[in-house]
Amino acid sequence: MNILLLNGPNLNLLGTRQTDVYGGTTLDEIEQNAIEHAKALGFELTCLQSNHEGVLIDAIHDARTHAKGIILNAGAFTHTSVALMDAISSVKLPVVEVHLSNIHAREAFRHKSFIAPVALGQIAGFGPNSYILAIDALTSHLKAPDR
Ligand code: DQA
């Protein structure tokens, strides 16, 4: 079974970007760890990062053809994008929303998520480990959707 790991704007700069908030781990390291962790659980994980809203929307649409679920860190689009919310509603794939930082403990504008109402759930605040927890959450849901 395949799952898609989708990262949004500015996350390509992880490792050098605001390291006091996001830490020193690069996106490449996060992706490699995610691929290995998913593999150990019997899932194939593919990764995509884009700074462009439309590319992320296309990737969500395309996921219907190759993935059973999506892990999404939409970056700042989390707080602005009705279009991403609609894309998730349209494809009917389970989506786990993930954030490195605890968005609820930060500025008020980060408390609002357009992804949360259409997501299976949200994991925020555990740094790179948020992605590992998201894989655990999504894969256990895919194995036993009714639990
Ligand atoms: C983020 C939180 C967002 O508010 C921010 O715009 C990001 C990263 C996180 O992973 O903590 O780009 O999604």
mmCIF file of C-alpha atoms and ligand atoms in Angstrom:
data_model
loop_
_atom_site.group_PDB
_atom_site.id
_atom_site.type_symbol
_atom_site.label_atom_id
_atom_site.label_comp_id
_atom_site.label_asym_id
_atom_site.label_seq_id
_atom_site.Cartn_x
_atom_site.Cartn_y
_atom_site.Cartn_z
ATOM 1 C CA MET A 1 0.000 0.000 0.000
ATOM 2 C CA ASN A 2 1.229 3.476 -0.873
ATOM 3 C CA ILE A 3 1.042 6.681 1.107
ATOM 4 C CA LEU A 4 2.015 10.185 0.017
ATOM 5 C CA LEU A 5 4.027 12.596 2.155
ATOM 6 C CA LEU A 6 3.336 16.116 0.998
ATOM 7 C CA ASN A 7 5.207 19.173 2.281
ATOM 8 C CA GLY A 8 4.268 22.743 1.448
ATOM 9 C CA PRO A 9 5.959 26.137 1.229
ATOM 10 C CA ASN A 10 9.330 26.893 2.813
ATOM 11 C CA LEU A 11 9.726 23.379 4.192
ATOM 12 C CA ASN A 12 12.473 22.772 1.621
ATOM 13 C CA LEU A 13 14.542 25.135 3.786
ATOM 14 C CA LEU A 14 14.296 22.992 6.938
ATOM 15 C CA GLY A 15 17.673 22.640 8.592
ATOM 16 C CA THR A 16 18.564 26.285 8.002
ATOM 17 C CA ARG A 17 15.155 27.980 8.365
ATOM 18 C CA GLN A 18 14.300 29.438 11.822
ATOM 19 C CA THR A 19 16.155 26.603 13.557
ATOM 20 C CA ASP A 20 15.000 27.913 16.958
ATOM 21 C CA VAL A 21 11.431 26.987 15.913
ATOM 22 C CA TYR A 22 11.902 24.095 13.496
ATOM 23 C CA GLY A 23 15.219 22.547 14.560
ATOM 24 C CA GLY A 24 18.211 21.514 12.485
ATOM 25 C CA THR A 25 16.872 18.445 10.690
ATOM 26 C CA THR A 26 16.650 18.805 6.917
ATOM 27 C CA LEU A 27 13.626 17.845 4.836
ATOM 28 C CA ASP A 28 15.722 15.202 3.111
ATOM 29 C CA GLU A 29 16.470 13.574 6.501
ATOM 30 C CA ILE A 30 12.799 13.741 7.487
ATOM 31 C CA GLU A 31 11.794 12.140 4.178
ATOM 32 C CA GLN A 32 14.404 9.361 4.395
ATOM 33 C CA ASN A 33 13.358 8.516 7.974
ATOM 34 C CA ALA A 34 9.709 8.570 6.912
ATOM 35 C CA ILE A 35 10.363 6.215 3.974
ATOM 36 C CA GLU A 36 12.206 3.764 6.262
ATOM 37 C CA HIS A 37 9.591 3.944 9.005
ATOM 38 C CA ALA A 38 6.726 3.374 6.558
ATOM 39 C CA LYS A 39 8.613 0.491 4.935
ATOM 40 C CA ALA A 40 9.058 -1.226 8.314
ATOM 41 C CA LEU A 41 5.268 -1.014 8.704
ATOM 42 C CA GLY A 42 4.699 -2.517 5.232
ATOM 43 C CA PHE A 43 3.914 0.714 3.333
ATOM 44 C CA GLU A 44 5.612 2.431 0.436
ATOM 45 C CA LEU A 45 5.907 6.177 0.999
ATOM 46 C CA THR A 46 6.468 8.709 -1.762
ATOM 47 C CA CYS A 47 7.486 12.299 -1.045
ATOM 48 C CA LEU A 48 6.800 15.628 -2.682
ATOM 49 C CA GLN A 49 7.526 19.189 -1.571
ATOM 50 C CA SER A 50 6.303 22.295 -3.349
ATOM 51 C CA ASN A 51 6.168 26.004 -2.652
ATOM 52 C CA HIS A 52 3.176 26.317 -5.009
ATOM 53 C CA GLU A 53 -0.427 25.853 -3.934
ATOM 54 C CA GLY A 54 -1.540 24.538 -7.343
ATOM 55 C CA VAL A 55 1.181 21.882 -7.399
ATOM 56 C CA LEU A 56 0.049 20.675 -3.965
ATOM 57 C CA ILE A 57 -3.576 20.575 -5.170
ATOM 58 C CA ASP A 58 -2.557 18.583 -8.278
ATOM 59 C CA ALA A 59 -0.597 16.177 -6.064
ATOM 60 C CA ILE A 60 -3.654 15.633 -3.840
ATOM 61 C CA HIS A 61 -5.777 14.914 -6.941
ATOM 62 C CA ASP A 62 -3.118 12.567 -8.411
ATOM 63 C CA ALA A 63 -2.861 10.684 -5.112
ATOM 64 C CA ARG A 64 -6.188 9.030 -5.982
ATOM 65 C CA THR A 65 -4.325 6.981 -8.607
ATOM 66 C CA HIS A 66 -1.456 5.732 -6.446
ATOM 67 C CA ALA A 67 -2.029 6.293 -2.708
ATOM 68 C CA LYS A 68 -4.359 5.134 0.034
ATOM 69 C CA GLY A 69 -3.731 8.147 2.239
ATOM 70 C CA ILE A 70 -1.792 11.398 2.612
ATOM 71 C CA ILE A 71 0.386 12.970 5.287
ATOM 72 C CA LEU A 72 0.316 16.725 4.775
ATOM 73 C CA ASN A 73 2.330 19.565 6.211
ATOM 74 C CA ALA A 74 0.809 22.438 4.263
ATOM 75 C CA GLY A 75 3.086 25.008 5.959
ATOM 76 C CA ALA A 76 1.559 28.489 5.915
ATOM 77 C CA PHE A 77 -1.143 27.347 3.443
ATOM 78 C CA THR A 78 -2.626 25.528 6.454
ATOM 79 C CA HIS A 79 -3.878 28.875 7.701
ATOM 80 C CA THR A 80 -5.045 30.341 4.384
ATOM 81 C CA SER A 81 -6.027 27.759 1.796
ATOM 82 C CA VAL A 82 -9.685 27.009 1.175
ATOM 83 C CA ALA A 83 -8.467 25.468 -2.108
ATOM 84 C CA LEU A 84 -6.373 22.835 -0.299
ATOM 85 C CA MET A 85 -9.292 22.121 2.035
ATOM 86 C CA ASP A 86 -11.577 21.614 -0.972
ATOM 87 C CA ALA A 87 -9.019 19.371 -2.702
ATOM 88 C CA ILE A 88 -8.896 17.104 0.355
ATOM 89 C CA SER A 89 -12.697 17.002 0.563
ATOM 90 C CA SER A 90 -12.872 16.158 -3.141
ATOM 91 C CA VAL A 91 -10.553 13.140 -3.169
ATOM 92 C CA LYS A 92 -11.930 11.387 -0.095
ATOM 93 C CA LEU A 93 -8.520 10.025 0.926
ATOM 94 C CA PRO A 94 -7.633 10.021 4.633
ATOM 95 C CA VAL A 95 -5.263 12.895 5.410
ATOM 96 C CA VAL A 96 -3.175 13.305 8.548
ATOM 97 C CA GLU A 97 -2.227 16.949 9.117
ATOM 98 C CA VAL A 98 1.252 17.368 10.534
ATOM 99 C CA HIS A 99 3.302 20.248 11.900
ATOM 100 C CA LEU A 100 6.766 20.356 13.404
ATOM 101 C CA SER A 101 5.786 23.143 15.779
ATOM 102 C CA ASN A 102 2.784 23.320 18.078
ATOM 103 C CA ILE A 103 0.752 25.759 15.994
ATOM 104 C CA HIS A 104 -1.714 26.237 18.876
ATOM 105 C CA ALA A 105 1.034 27.587 21.139
ATOM 106 C CA ARG A 106 2.194 30.161 18.579
ATOM 107 C CA GLU A 107 0.740 33.351 17.047
ATOM 108 C CA ALA A 108 -3.074 33.524 16.903
ATOM 109 C CA PHE A 109 -3.124 33.397 13.078
ATOM 110 C CA ARG A 110 -1.551 29.917 13.251
ATOM 111 C CA HIS A 111 -4.348 28.568 15.463
ATOM 112 C CA LYS A 112 -6.739 28.429 12.508
ATOM 113 C CA SER A 113 -6.295 25.423 10.221
ATOM 114 C CA PHE A 114 -8.315 24.984 7.035
ATOM 115 C CA ILE A 115 -6.961 21.416 6.875
ATOM 116 C CA ALA A 116 -8.128 20.228 10.315
ATOM 117 C CA PRO A 117 -11.889 20.050 9.551
ATOM 118 C CA VAL A 118 -11.280 17.727 6.584
ATOM 119 C CA ALA A 119 -8.394 15.740 8.099
ATOM 120 C CA LEU A 120 -8.491 12.423 9.880
ATOM 121 C CA GLY A 121 -6.539 14.146 12.642
ATOM 122 C CA GLN A 122 -3.729 16.533 13.419
ATOM 123 C CA ILE A 123 -0.274 15.987 14.935
ATOM 124 C CA ALA A 124 1.669 19.095 15.919
ATOM 125 C CA GLY A 125 4.555 20.044 18.133
ATOM 126 C CA PHE A 126 6.872 17.035 18.123
ATOM 127 C CA GLY A 127 9.487 18.322 15.683
ATOM 128 C CA PRO A 128 10.586 15.757 13.061
ATOM 129 C CA ASN A 129 8.972 13.040 15.192
ATOM 130 C CA SER A 130 5.578 14.526 14.213
ATOM 131 C CA TYR A 131 6.051 12.834 10.826
ATOM 132 C CA ILE A 132 6.771 9.433 12.435
ATOM 133 C CA LEU A 133 3.693 9.773 14.646
ATOM 134 C CA ALA A 134 1.648 10.747 11.577
ATOM 135 C CA ILE A 135 2.806 7.601 9.754
ATOM 136 C CA ASP A 136 1.825 5.499 12.779
ATOM 137 C CA ALA A 137 -1.599 7.185 12.871
ATOM 138 C CA LEU A 138 -2.296 6.880 9.142
ATOM 139 C CA THR A 139 -1.031 3.321 8.725
ATOM 140 C CA SER A 140 -2.945 2.039 11.746
ATOM 141 C CA HIS A 141 -6.070 3.727 10.355
ATOM 142 C CA LEU A 142 -5.510 2.121 6.945
ATOM 143 C CA LYS A 143 -5.025 -1.302 8.532
ATOM 144 C CA ALA A 144 -8.138 -0.967 10.735
ATOM 145 C CA PRO A 145 -10.304 1.959 9.486
ATOM 146 C CA ASP A 146 -13.123 1.311 11.970
ATOM 147 C CA ARG A 147 -11.031 1.513 15.144
HETATM 148 C C1 DQA B 1 4.439 24.579 10.112
HETATM 149 C C2 DQA B 1 3.667 25.634 10.928
HETATM 150 C C3 DQA B 1 3.137 26.741 10.032
HETATM 151 O O1 DQA B 1 2.443 27.708 10.797
HETATM 152 C C4 DQA B 1 4.265 27.422 9.296
HETATM 153 O O2 DQA B 1 3.756 28.371 8.403
HETATM 154 C C5 DQA B 1 5.157 26.453 8.599
HETATM 155 C C6 DQA B 1 5.540 25.231 9.287
HETATM 156 C C7 DQA B 1 5.086 23.524 11.033
HETATM 157 O O3 DQA B 1 5.457 22.466 10.515
HETATM 158 O O4 DQA B 1 5.249 23.748 12.232
HETATM 159 O O5 DQA B 1 5.629 26.701 7.506
HETATM 160 O O6 DQA B 1 3.521 23.917 9.262
#
